[in-house]
Tab-separated table of N, CA and C in Angstrom:
chain	number	residue	atom	x	y	z
A	124	MET	N	105.200	-107.422	-103.737
A	124	MET	CA	106.663	-106.683	-103.814
A	124	MET	C	107.431	-107.430	-102.691
A	125	LYS	N	108.528	-107.881	-102.954
A	125	LYS	CA	109.340	-108.778	-102.073
A	125	LYS	C	110.680	-107.844	-101.674
A	126	LEU	N	111.006	-108.144	-100.483
A	126	LEU	CA	112.251	-107.306	-100.163
A	126	LEU	C	113.542	-107.892	-100.734
A	127	PRO	N	114.548	-106.993	-101.225
A	127	PRO	CA	115.690	-107.585	-101.880
A	127	PRO	C	116.302	-108.528	-101.035
A	128	VAL	N	116.941	-109.571	-101.439
A	128	VAL	CA	117.804	-110.415	-100.884
A	128	VAL	C	119.376	-110.173	-101.228
A	129	HIS	N	120.158	-109.623	-100.117
A	129	HIS	CA	121.623	-109.207	-100.518
A	129	HIS	C	122.318	-110.403	-100.599
A	130	ASP	N	123.560	-110.442	-101.198
A	130	ASP	CA	124.419	-111.633	-101.377
A	130	ASP	C	124.787	-112.203	-100.068
A	131	THR	N	125.123	-111.196	-99.037
A	131	THR	CA	125.474	-111.682	-97.849
A	131	THR	C	124.440	-112.556	-97.215
A	132	SER	N	123.203	-112.043	-97.281
A	132	SER	CA	122.080	-112.566	-96.648
A	132	SER	C	121.880	-114.019	-97.234
A	133	ALA	N	122.075	-114.190	-98.569
A	133	ALA	CA	121.948	-115.366	-99.244
A	133	ALA	C	122.921	-116.364	-98.782
A	134	ARG	N	124.100	-115.954	-98.792
A	134	ARG	CA	125.058	-116.881	-98.354
A	134	ARG	C	124.931	-117.178	-97.023
A	135	GLN	N	124.486	-116.294	-96.034
A	135	GLN	CA	124.154	-116.837	-94.741
A	135	GLN	C	123.264	-117.817	-94.530
A	136	HIS	N	122.201	-117.778	-95.497
A	136	HIS	CA	121.231	-118.859	-95.346
A	136	HIS	C	121.491	-120.087	-95.981
A	137	SER	N	122.530	-120.036	-96.904
A	137	SER	CA	122.995	-121.240	-97.671
A	137	SER	C	124.074	-121.940	-96.888
A	138	GLY	N	124.641	-121.524	-96.042
A	138	GLY	CA	125.520	-122.049	-94.926
A	138	GLY	C	126.951	-121.421	-95.591
A	139	GLU	N	127.165	-120.897	-96.615
A	139	GLU	CA	128.469	-120.402	-96.912
A	139	GLU	C	128.902	-119.314	-95.947
A	140	SER	N	130.274	-119.252	-95.732
A	140	SER	CA	130.865	-118.250	-94.955
A	140	SER	C	130.692	-116.964	-95.565
A	141	PHE	N	130.282	-115.871	-94.871
A	141	PHE	CA	130.318	-114.626	-95.517
A	141	PHE	C	130.954	-113.490	-94.834
A	142	SER	N	131.532	-113.612	-93.660
A	142	SER	CA	132.329	-112.629	-92.958
A	142	SER	C	133.443	-112.990	-92.258
A	143	GLY	N	133.666	-114.279	-91.886
A	143	GLY	CA	134.886	-114.446	-90.935
A	143	GLY	C	134.515	-114.196	-89.761
A	144	LEU	N	133.432	-113.657	-89.281
A	144	LEU	CA	133.280	-113.522	-87.838
A	144	LEU	C	132.660	-114.584	-87.110
A	145	GLY	N	132.171	-115.750	-87.812
A	145	GLY	CA	131.722	-116.863	-87.149
A	145	GLY	C	130.124	-116.768	-87.463
A	146	ALA	N	129.558	-118.113	-86.968
A	146	ALA	CA	128.324	-118.239	-87.076
A	146	ALA	C	127.317	-117.225	-86.351
A	147	ASN	N	127.705	-116.573	-85.361
A	147	ASN	CA	127.016	-115.595	-84.831
A	147	ASN	C	127.279	-114.141	-85.198
A	148	GLY	N	127.965	-113.935	-86.277
A	148	GLY	CA	128.245	-112.564	-86.692
A	148	GLY	C	129.218	-111.948	-85.878
A	149	GLY	N	130.064	-112.597	-84.898
A	149	GLY	CA	130.892	-111.922	-84.149
A	149	GLY	C	130.167	-111.539	-82.669
A	150	ARG	N	128.968	-111.842	-82.558
A	150	ARG	CA	128.287	-111.589	-81.265
A	150	ARG	C	128.356	-112.834	-80.566
A	151	LYS	N	128.761	-112.644	-79.372
A	151	LYS	CA	128.927	-113.884	-78.371
A	151	LYS	C	127.806	-113.779	-77.289
A	152	ASP	N	127.195	-112.630	-77.327
A	152	ASP	CA	126.269	-112.362	-76.250
A	152	ASP	C	124.781	-112.945	-76.381
A	153	ARG	N	124.493	-113.489	-77.622
A	153	ARG	CA	123.243	-114.177	-77.758
A	153	ARG	C	123.495	-115.347	-78.644
A	154	PRO	N	122.688	-116.310	-78.341
A	154	PRO	CA	122.751	-117.661	-79.089
A	154	PRO	C	122.089	-117.523	-80.491
A	155	ARG	N	122.483	-118.240	-81.326
A	155	ARG	CA	121.989	-117.901	-82.849
A	155	ARG	C	120.653	-118.639	-82.784
A	156	ASN	N	119.686	-118.043	-83.404
A	156	ASN	CA	118.178	-118.515	-83.348
A	156	ASN	C	118.124	-119.445	-84.691
A	157	PRO	N	118.097	-120.837	-84.404
A	157	PRO	CA	117.837	-121.890	-85.447
A	157	PRO	C	116.699	-121.640	-86.472
A	158	ASP	N	115.660	-120.738	-85.971
A	158	ASP	CA	114.435	-120.561	-86.743
A	158	ASP	C	114.793	-119.256	-87.693
A	159	ARG	N	115.951	-118.585	-87.555
A	159	ARG	CA	116.092	-117.465	-88.169
A	159	ARG	C	115.588	-117.281	-89.616
A	160	PRO	N	115.914	-118.241	-90.490
A	160	PRO	CA	115.389	-118.203	-92.029
A	160	PRO	C	113.982	-118.100	-91.871
A	161	ALA	N	112.958	-118.809	-91.093
A	161	ALA	CA	111.570	-118.643	-91.229
A	161	ALA	C	111.153	-117.486	-90.661
A	162	PHE	N	111.932	-116.828	-89.605
A	162	PHE	CA	111.682	-115.477	-89.077
A	162	PHE	C	111.911	-114.469	-90.152
A	163	ASP	N	112.848	-114.642	-90.992
A	163	ASP	CA	113.248	-113.573	-91.967
A	163	ASP	C	112.071	-113.511	-92.919
A	164	CYS	N	111.657	-114.852	-93.193
A	164	CYS	CA	110.674	-114.871	-94.350
A	164	CYS	C	109.291	-114.361	-93.859
A	165	GLU	N	109.017	-114.464	-92.616
A	165	GLU	CA	107.627	-113.922	-91.947
A	165	GLU	C	107.883	-112.463	-91.966
A	166	ILE	N	108.982	-111.755	-91.686
A	166	ILE	CA	109.115	-110.366	-91.873
A	166	ILE	C	109.136	-109.876	-93.354
A	167	ALA	N	109.600	-110.517	-94.228
A	167	ALA	CA	109.541	-110.278	-95.653
A	167	ALA	C	108.142	-110.376	-96.225
A	168	GLU	N	107.379	-111.210	-95.573
A	168	GLU	CA	106.005	-111.452	-96.073
A	168	GLU	C	105.119	-110.263	-95.653
A	169	LEU	N	105.469	-109.376	-94.601
A	169	LEU	CA	104.777	-108.339	-94.113
A	169	LEU	C	104.309	-107.339	-95.551
A	170	VAL	N	105.319	-107.208	-96.262
A	170	VAL	CA	105.139	-106.304	-97.364
A	170	VAL	C	104.072	-106.691	-98.184
A	171	ASP	N	103.728	-107.933	-98.295
A	171	ASP	CA	102.456	-108.544	-99.016
A	171	ASP	C	101.099	-108.358	-98.387
A	172	ARG	N	101.180	-108.030	-97.163
A	172	ARG	CA	99.934	-108.003	-96.321
A	172	ARG	C	99.038	-106.536	-96.661
A	173	SER	N	97.857	-106.842	-96.579
A	173	SER	CA	97.053	-105.476	-96.604
A	173	SER	C	97.320	-104.718	-95.698
A	174	THR	N	96.990	-103.430	-95.843
A	174	THR	CA	97.017	-102.420	-94.707
A	174	THR	C	96.110	-102.814	-93.579
A	175	GLN	N	95.043	-103.214	-93.719
A	175	GLN	CA	94.233	-103.648	-92.763
A	175	GLN	C	94.720	-104.756	-91.773
A	176	GLU	N	95.416	-105.783	-92.569
A	176	GLU	CA	96.104	-106.752	-91.858
A	176	GLU	C	97.225	-106.427	-90.890
A	177	LEU	N	98.003	-105.347	-91.544
A	177	LEU	CA	99.055	-104.785	-90.815
A	177	LEU	C	98.772	-103.954	-89.587
A	178	ARG	N	97.525	-103.208	-89.652
A	178	ARG	CA	96.997	-102.559	-88.572
A	178	ARG	C	96.492	-103.484	-87.371
A	179	HIS	N	95.963	-104.640	-87.852
A	179	HIS	CA	95.531	-105.629	-86.873
A	179	HIS	C	96.864	-106.284	-86.286
A	180	ALA	N	97.916	-106.451	-87.000
A	180	ALA	CA	99.120	-107.200	-86.379
A	180	ALA	C	99.697	-105.907	-85.438
A	181	TRP	N	99.761	-104.659	-85.614
A	181	TRP	CA	100.092	-103.761	-84.830
A	181	TRP	C	99.370	-103.725	-83.611
A	182	ARG	N	97.996	-103.817	-83.680
A	182	ARG	CA	97.222	-103.840	-82.410
A	182	ARG	C	97.460	-104.964	-81.583
A	183	THR	N	97.834	-106.195	-82.181
A	183	THR	CA	98.005	-107.418	-81.446
A	183	THR	C	99.543	-107.251	-80.752
A	184	LEU	N	100.394	-106.716	-81.320
A	184	LEU	CA	101.775	-106.590	-80.796
A	184	LEU	C	101.845	-105.384	-79.886
A	185	HIS	N	101.258	-104.249	-80.051
A	185	HIS	CA	101.542	-103.158	-79.279
A	185	HIS	C	100.447	-102.848	-78.291
A	186	HIS	N	99.296	-103.818	-78.428
A	186	HIS	CA	98.065	-103.587	-77.566
A	186	HIS	C	97.348	-102.241	-77.629
A	187	THR	N	97.566	-101.588	-78.904
A	187	THR	CA	97.030	-100.424	-79.151
A	187	THR	C	97.016	-100.160	-80.679
A	188	GLY	N	96.182	-99.314	-81.098
A	188	GLY	CA	96.089	-99.239	-82.629
A	188	GLY	C	97.203	-98.334	-83.030
A	189	PRO	N	97.698	-98.381	-84.254
A	189	PRO	CA	98.716	-97.598	-84.667
A	189	PRO	C	98.343	-95.900	-84.700
A	190	PRO	N	99.110	-95.134	-84.547
A	190	PRO	CA	98.819	-93.622	-84.641
A	190	PRO	C	98.151	-93.287	-85.846
A	191	LEU	N	97.163	-92.354	-85.789
A	191	LEU	CA	96.594	-91.976	-87.064
A	191	LEU	C	97.402	-91.239	-88.014
A	192	GLY	N	97.275	-91.697	-89.271
A	192	GLY	CA	98.257	-90.921	-90.094
A	192	GLY	C	99.542	-91.537	-90.281
A	193	LEU	N	99.728	-92.519	-89.656
A	193	LEU	CA	101.040	-93.390	-89.888
A	193	LEU	C	100.973	-93.933	-91.225
A	194	SER	N	102.160	-93.932	-91.954
A	194	SER	CA	102.167	-94.626	-93.178
A	194	SER	C	102.354	-95.967	-93.234
A	195	ARG	N	102.058	-96.747	-94.358
A	195	ARG	CA	102.043	-98.054	-94.407
A	195	ARG	C	103.503	-98.518	-93.870
A	196	ASP	N	104.380	-97.838	-94.614
A	196	ASP	CA	105.792	-98.165	-94.385
A	196	ASP	C	106.141	-98.140	-92.869
A	197	LEU	N	105.824	-97.138	-92.241
A	197	LEU	CA	105.998	-97.115	-90.722
A	197	LEU	C	105.333	-98.049	-89.958
A	198	ILE	N	104.013	-98.504	-90.253
A	198	ILE	CA	103.334	-99.581	-89.714
A	198	ILE	C	104.230	-100.929	-89.859
A	199	ILE	N	104.571	-101.080	-90.932
A	199	ILE	CA	105.529	-102.245	-91.180
A	199	ILE	C	106.747	-102.256	-90.343
A	200	ARG	N	107.396	-101.044	-90.313
A	200	ARG	CA	108.500	-100.988	-89.562
A	200	ARG	C	108.350	-101.267	-88.024
A	201	GLY	N	107.055	-100.742	-87.441
A	201	GLY	CA	106.829	-100.904	-86.299
A	201	GLY	C	106.593	-102.244	-85.853
A	202	VAL	N	105.735	-103.082	-86.708
A	202	VAL	CA	105.604	-104.443	-86.544
A	202	VAL	C	106.939	-105.132	-86.608
A	203	VAL	N	107.627	-104.803	-87.439
A	203	VAL	CA	109.071	-105.506	-87.502
A	203	VAL	C	110.006	-105.274	-86.197
A	204	ASP	N	109.883	-104.147	-85.847
A	204	ASP	CA	110.647	-103.739	-84.709
A	204	ASP	C	110.157	-104.766	-83.382
A	205	LYS	N	108.764	-104.655	-83.152
A	205	LYS	CA	108.212	-105.314	-82.263
A	205	LYS	C	108.421	-107.077	-82.338
A	206	LEU	N	108.469	-107.400	-83.483
A	206	LEU	CA	108.772	-108.950	-83.631
A	206	LEU	C	110.232	-109.189	-83.232
A	207	GLN	N	110.968	-108.259	-83.644
A	207	GLN	CA	112.595	-108.578	-83.533
A	207	GLN	C	112.780	-108.440	-81.975
A	208	GLN	N	112.222	-107.544	-81.203
A	208	GLN	CA	112.182	-107.474	-79.840
A	208	GLN	C	111.859	-108.867	-79.177
A	209	ARG	N	110.800	-109.363	-79.711
A	209	ARG	CA	110.174	-110.466	-79.082
A	209	ARG	C	111.176	-111.696	-79.426
A	210	ALA	N	111.921	-111.728	-80.660
A	210	ALA	CA	112.898	-112.730	-80.899
A	210	ALA	C	114.064	-112.652	-80.255
A	211	ASN	N	114.570	-111.444	-80.297
A	211	ASN	CA	116.089	-111.113	-79.748
A	211	ASN	C	116.119	-110.434	-78.440
A	212	GLY	N	115.076	-110.133	-77.761
A	212	GLY	CA	115.014	-109.241	-76.583
A	212	GLY	C	115.062	-107.726	-76.938
A	213	GLY	N	114.436	-106.824	-76.072
A	213	GLY	CA	114.319	-105.480	-76.353
A	213	GLY	C	115.405	-104.749	-75.766
A	214	PRO	N	115.316	-103.407	-75.562
A	214	PRO	CA	116.238	-102.558	-74.925
A	214	PRO	C	116.451	-102.855	-73.639
A	215	THR	N	117.671	-102.773	-73.129
A	215	THR	CA	117.819	-102.961	-71.586
A	215	THR	C	117.158	-101.806	-70.742
A	216	ARG	N	116.980	-102.140	-69.622
A	216	ARG	CA	116.365	-101.236	-68.559
A	216	ARG	C	117.063	-99.853	-68.568
A	217	ALA	N	118.202	-99.984	-68.635
A	217	ALA	CA	119.180	-98.815	-68.453
A	217	ALA	C	119.011	-97.860	-69.659
A	218	LEU	N	118.948	-98.543	-70.849
A	218	LEU	CA	118.658	-97.755	-72.045
A	218	LEU	C	117.254	-97.121	-72.070
A	219	GLN	N	116.244	-97.930	-71.604
A	219	GLN	CA	114.975	-97.432	-71.307
A	219	GLN	C	114.750	-96.102	-70.753
A	220	ARG	N	115.569	-96.141	-69.563
A	220	ARG	CA	115.498	-95.101	-68.641
A	220	ARG	C	116.146	-93.918	-69.038
A	221	ARG	N	117.325	-94.197	-69.851
A	221	ARG	CA	118.047	-93.163	-70.547
A	221	ARG	C	117.282	-92.394	-71.459
A	222	LEU	N	116.396	-93.229	-72.394
A	222	LEU	CA	115.518	-92.420	-73.346
A	222	LEU	C	114.390	-91.646	-72.572
A	223	ARG	N	113.852	-92.153	-71.529
A	223	ARG	CA	112.855	-91.534	-70.898
A	223	ARG	C	113.411	-90.147	-70.370
A	224	ILE	N	114.755	-90.256	-69.840
A	224	ILE	CA	115.203	-88.947	-69.419
A	224	ILE	C	115.483	-88.086	-70.501
A	225	LEU	N	115.965	-88.453	-71.596
A	225	LEU	CA	116.093	-87.578	-72.908
A	225	LEU	C	114.870	-87.210	-73.488
A	226	ALA	N	113.723	-88.050	-73.421
A	226	ALA	CA	112.525	-87.499	-73.904
A	226	ALA	C	111.983	-86.475	-72.915
A	227	ALA	N	112.209	-86.589	-71.621
A	227	ALA	CA	111.816	-85.504	-70.743
A	227	ALA	C	112.392	-84.287	-70.792
A	228	GLU	N	113.616	-84.248	-71.098
A	228	GLU	CA	114.395	-83.051	-71.353
A	228	GLU	C	113.775	-82.385	-72.622
A	229	PHE	N	113.695	-83.352	-73.672
A	229	PHE	CA	113.088	-82.666	-74.772
A	229	PHE	C	111.713	-82.014	-74.666
A	230	ALA	N	110.924	-82.862	-73.966
A	230	ALA	CA	109.507	-82.316	-73.676
A	230	ALA	C	109.379	-80.951	-72.858
A	231	LYS	N	110.567	-80.659	-71.947
A	231	LYS	CA	110.791	-79.413	-71.228
A	231	LYS	C	111.157	-78.292	-72.126
A	232	GLY	N	111.587	-78.780	-73.235
A	232	GLY	CA	111.980	-77.580	-74.221
A	232	GLY	C	113.534	-77.384	-74.272
A	233	ALA	N	114.204	-78.356	-73.676
A	233	ALA	CA	115.748	-78.172	-73.759
A	233	ALA	C	116.036	-78.004	-75.223
A	234	ARG	N	116.895	-77.102	-75.565
A	234	ARG	CA	117.156	-76.975	-76.971
A	234	ARG	C	118.394	-77.864	-77.287
A	235	SER	N	119.361	-77.994	-76.267
A	235	SER	CA	120.393	-79.026	-76.446
A	235	SER	C	120.751	-79.701	-75.248
A	236	PHE	N	121.039	-80.866	-75.181
A	236	PHE	CA	121.597	-81.709	-74.043
A	236	PHE	C	122.581	-82.613	-74.560
A	237	ASP	N	123.390	-83.039	-73.679
A	237	ASP	CA	124.472	-84.140	-74.068
A	237	ASP	C	123.866	-85.426	-73.486
A	238	PRO	N	123.485	-86.240	-74.451
A	238	PRO	CA	122.953	-87.678	-73.985
A	238	PRO	C	124.110	-88.585	-73.333
A	239	GLY	N	125.498	-88.147	-73.570
A	239	GLY	CA	126.353	-88.803	-72.786
A	239	GLY	C	126.498	-88.464	-71.424
A	240	GLY	N	126.013	-87.366	-71.186
A	240	GLY	CA	126.292	-86.920	-69.682
A	240	GLY	C	125.276	-87.232	-68.670
A	241	VAL	N	124.442	-88.431	-68.912
A	241	VAL	CA	123.480	-88.785	-67.919
A	241	VAL	C	124.222	-89.591	-66.739
A	242	LEU	N	124.093	-88.857	-65.691
A	242	LEU	CA	124.770	-89.643	-64.494
A	242	LEU	C	123.826	-90.629	-63.812
A	243	LYS	N	124.483	-91.730	-63.341
A	243	LYS	CA	123.698	-92.866	-62.736
A	243	LYS	C	123.248	-92.451	-61.379
A	244	ILE	N	122.016	-92.901	-60.880
A	244	ILE	CA	121.536	-92.564	-59.649
A	244	ILE	C	122.411	-93.237	-58.580
A	245	GLY	N	122.756	-92.382	-57.549
A	245	GLY	CA	123.526	-92.893	-56.304
A	245	GLY	C	124.933	-92.381	-56.606
A	246	THR	N	125.334	-91.907	-57.812
A	246	THR	CA	126.644	-91.331	-58.014
A	246	THR	C	127.044	-90.126	-57.094
A	247	THR	N	128.275	-89.917	-56.369
A	247	THR	CA	128.604	-89.076	-55.482
A	247	THR	C	129.512	-88.181	-56.262
A	248	LEU	N	129.190	-86.859	-56.442
A	248	LEU	CA	130.228	-85.914	-56.942
A	248	LEU	C	130.933	-85.174	-55.809
A	249	VAL	N	132.417	-85.122	-55.876
A	249	VAL	CA	132.945	-84.496	-54.885
A	249	VAL	C	133.839	-83.504	-55.440
A	250	ARG	N	133.853	-82.189	-54.832
A	250	ARG	CA	134.661	-81.009	-55.233
A	250	ARG	C	135.285	-80.343	-54.100
A	251	GLN	N	136.611	-79.915	-54.205
A	251	GLN	CA	137.220	-79.283	-53.300
A	251	GLN	C	137.125	-77.704	-53.921
A	252	TRP	N	136.652	-76.701	-52.872
A	252	TRP	CA	136.580	-75.486	-53.123
A	252	TRP	C	137.002	-74.468	-51.989
A	253	ARG	N	138.042	-73.924	-52.097
A	253	ARG	CA	138.582	-72.937	-50.965
A	253	ARG	C	138.701	-73.754	-49.731
A	254	GLY	N	139.288	-74.774	-49.866
A	254	GLY	CA	139.681	-75.537	-48.424
A	254	GLY	C	138.432	-76.335	-47.957
A	255	HIS	N	137.449	-76.483	-48.667
A	255	HIS	CA	136.228	-77.110	-48.133
A	255	HIS	C	136.007	-78.239	-49.133
A	256	THR	N	135.472	-79.432	-48.627
A	256	THR	CA	135.079	-80.585	-49.555
A	256	THR	C	133.570	-80.395	-49.588
A	257	HIS	N	132.939	-80.362	-50.969
A	257	HIS	CA	131.567	-80.247	-51.047
A	257	HIS	C	131.032	-81.636	-51.894
A	258	THR	N	130.148	-82.235	-51.180
A	258	THR	CA	129.610	-83.644	-51.783
A	258	THR	C	128.164	-83.417	-52.386
A	259	VAL	N	128.013	-83.800	-53.532
A	259	VAL	CA	126.700	-83.934	-54.208
A	259	VAL	C	126.204	-85.442	-54.385
A	260	LEU	N	124.985	-85.693	-54.069
A	260	LEU	CA	124.528	-87.108	-54.507
A	260	LEU	C	123.619	-86.853	-55.630
A	261	VAL	N	123.789	-87.581	-56.679
A	261	VAL	CA	122.769	-87.869	-57.757
A	261	VAL	C	121.693	-88.666	-57.357
A	262	ARG	N	120.397	-88.076	-57.504
A	262	ARG	CA	119.163	-88.708	-57.208
A	262	ARG	C	118.267	-88.750	-58.426
A	263	GLU	N	117.240	-89.703	-58.341
A	263	GLU	CA	116.389	-89.837	-59.622
A	263	GLU	C	115.719	-88.560	-60.070
A	264	ASP	N	115.475	-87.625	-59.049
A	264	ASP	CA	114.739	-86.353	-59.380
A	264	ASP	C	115.597	-85.064	-59.290
A	265	GLY	N	116.970	-85.342	-59.316
A	265	GLY	CA	117.864	-84.132	-59.425
A	265	GLY	C	119.046	-84.587	-58.520
A	266	PHE	N	119.446	-83.597	-57.570
A	266	PHE	CA	120.733	-83.617	-56.887
A	266	PHE	C	120.283	-83.316	-55.399
A	267	GLU	N	121.180	-83.885	-54.450
A	267	GLU	CA	121.073	-83.444	-53.014
A	267	GLU	C	122.378	-82.966	-52.514
A	268	TYR	N	122.299	-81.649	-52.024
A	268	TYR	CA	123.483	-81.006	-51.420
A	268	TYR	C	123.187	-80.542	-50.071
A	269	GLU	N	124.036	-80.845	-49.237
A	269	GLU	CA	123.736	-80.541	-47.771
A	269	GLU	C	122.315	-80.699	-47.333
A	270	GLY	N	121.522	-81.905	-47.758
A	270	GLY	CA	120.399	-82.070	-47.226
A	270	GLY	C	119.302	-81.333	-47.971
A	271	GLN	N	119.530	-80.818	-49.084
A	271	GLN	CA	118.472	-80.153	-49.693
A	271	GLN	C	118.618	-80.505	-51.282
A	272	ARG	N	117.395	-80.591	-51.876
A	272	ARG	CA	117.159	-81.190	-53.269
A	272	ARG	C	117.283	-79.909	-54.245
A	273	TYR	N	118.148	-80.248	-55.297
A	273	TYR	CA	118.240	-79.378	-56.351
A	273	TYR	C	117.891	-79.861	-57.714
A	274	ARG	N	117.515	-79.300	-58.737
A	274	ARG	CA	117.160	-79.923	-60.114
A	274	ARG	C	118.281	-79.677	-60.871
A	275	SER	N	119.316	-78.844	-60.357
A	275	SER	CA	120.376	-78.349	-61.446
A	275	SER	C	121.789	-78.203	-60.623
A	276	LEU	N	122.683	-78.782	-61.257
A	276	LEU	CA	124.162	-78.669	-60.699
A	276	LEU	C	124.587	-77.183	-60.794
A	277	SER	N	124.179	-76.544	-61.760
A	277	SER	CA	124.499	-74.956	-61.709
A	277	SER	C	124.058	-74.255	-60.629
A	278	VAL	N	122.970	-74.536	-59.929
A	278	VAL	CA	122.436	-73.839	-58.931
A	278	VAL	C	123.304	-74.207	-57.626
A	279	ILE	N	123.722	-75.464	-57.642
A	279	ILE	CA	124.550	-75.992	-56.386
A	279	ILE	C	125.864	-75.289	-56.536
A	280	ALA	N	126.484	-75.175	-57.689
A	280	ALA	CA	127.710	-74.520	-57.908
A	280	ALA	C	127.726	-73.032	-57.531
A	281	GLU	N	126.676	-72.275	-57.951
A	281	GLU	CA	126.576	-70.943	-57.648
A	281	GLU	C	126.501	-70.667	-56.156
A	282	ARG	N	125.670	-71.725	-55.439
A	282	ARG	CA	125.482	-71.586	-54.081
A	282	ARG	C	126.867	-71.804	-53.388
A	283	ILE	N	127.758	-72.617	-53.835
A	283	ILE	CA	129.057	-72.946	-53.113
A	283	ILE	C	129.930	-71.677	-53.606
A	284	THR	N	129.970	-71.201	-54.850
A	284	THR	CA	131.103	-70.309	-55.188
A	284	THR	C	130.467	-68.829	-55.095
A	285	GLY	N	129.212	-68.638	-54.903
A	285	GLY	CA	128.622	-67.314	-55.061
A	285	GLY	C	128.773	-66.568	-56.189
A	286	ALA	N	129.077	-67.367	-57.321
A	286	ALA	CA	129.072	-66.789	-58.753
A	286	ALA	C	128.616	-67.736	-59.615
A	287	HIS	N	127.942	-67.285	-60.737
A	287	HIS	CA	127.322	-68.186	-61.857
A	287	HIS	C	128.519	-69.226	-62.386
A	288	TRP	N	128.235	-70.426	-62.343
A	288	TRP	CA	129.213	-71.333	-62.918
A	288	TRP	C	128.233	-72.424	-63.807
A	289	SER	N	128.932	-73.043	-64.583
A	289	SER	CA	128.165	-74.271	-65.198
A	289	SER	C	128.544	-75.322	-64.364
A	290	GLY	N	127.411	-75.947	-63.755
A	290	GLY	CA	127.535	-77.046	-62.721
A	290	GLY	C	128.329	-78.288	-63.239
A	291	PRO	N	128.131	-78.766	-64.459
A	291	PRO	CA	128.777	-79.803	-64.923
A	291	PRO	C	130.221	-79.579	-64.976
A	292	ARG	N	130.602	-78.424	-65.594
A	292	ARG	CA	132.126	-77.889	-65.635
A	292	ARG	C	132.597	-77.859	-64.302
A	293	PHE	N	131.839	-77.197	-63.178
A	293	PHE	CA	132.251	-77.118	-61.853
A	293	PHE	C	132.618	-78.378	-61.126
A	294	PHE	N	131.792	-79.482	-61.459
A	294	PHE	CA	132.076	-80.924	-60.700
A	294	PHE	C	132.845	-81.607	-61.732
A	295	GLY	N	133.637	-81.062	-62.819
A	295	GLY	CA	134.366	-81.849	-63.675
A	295	GLY	C	133.801	-82.776	-64.563
A	296	LEU	N	132.653	-82.461	-64.912
A	296	LEU	CA	131.935	-83.367	-65.949
A	296	LEU	C	131.955	-82.854	-67.355
A	297	GLY	N	133.041	-82.160	-67.677
A	297	GLY	CA	133.147	-81.596	-68.940
A	297	GLY	C	133.491	-82.826	-69.873
A	298	LYS	N	133.646	-82.472	-71.293
A	298	LYS	CA	133.765	-83.511	-72.153
A	298	LYS	C	135.349	-84.101	-71.936
A	299	ARG	N	136.184	-83.376	-71.689
A	299	ARG	CA	137.601	-83.753	-71.355
A	299	ARG	C	137.682	-84.718	-70.233
A	300	ALA	N	136.793	-84.453	-69.095
A	300	ALA	CA	136.836	-85.248	-67.957
A	300	ALA	C	136.196	-86.642	-68.183
A	301	ARG	N	135.104	-86.640	-69.111
A	301	ARG	CA	134.390	-87.851	-69.395
A	301	ARG	C	135.188	-88.824	-70.198
A	302	SER	N	136.097	-88.470	-71.043
A	302	SER	CA	136.728	-89.196	-71.847
A	302	SER	C	137.818	-90.188	-71.250
A	303	PHE	N	138.293	-89.795	-70.027
A	303	PHE	CA	139.235	-90.624	-69.400
A	303	PHE	C	138.589	-91.654	-68.649
């Protein structure tokens, strides 16, 4: 079984223009790989390999065996992903960190969270409240306010106001504030 070749892909490999975006598909951040057709063929040939060969390729690339019960299709996808990361570079460190944070929130049982609301370490949040300026430092393990560490902005907002507040809203991190 072979992967279908789409018209744009066939035109790309034949040298015909296919999009008007240029030879790099509009991406100026990475040079075009001259061995791309050979790489694409290598990926397409994975479908013809035996499951045993695919498991061996997974072990070679991931340095561990595929998870038990993983379907053949997902093994192929995992091998292809790793090959593409090697050829084109993997996710940035910032993206890896963000994914770890989201996975940790999910593991803690958070039912919903805003992946766009992740603050960078070292960010300082400043809020005026009843004539006083309150400053919070974003740390890797939470927040620091008046020399004490907190895991939640809401706890800090409650300490400042004496009433329950949404910490992100209190410090102006709502959806409207982020869009500007």
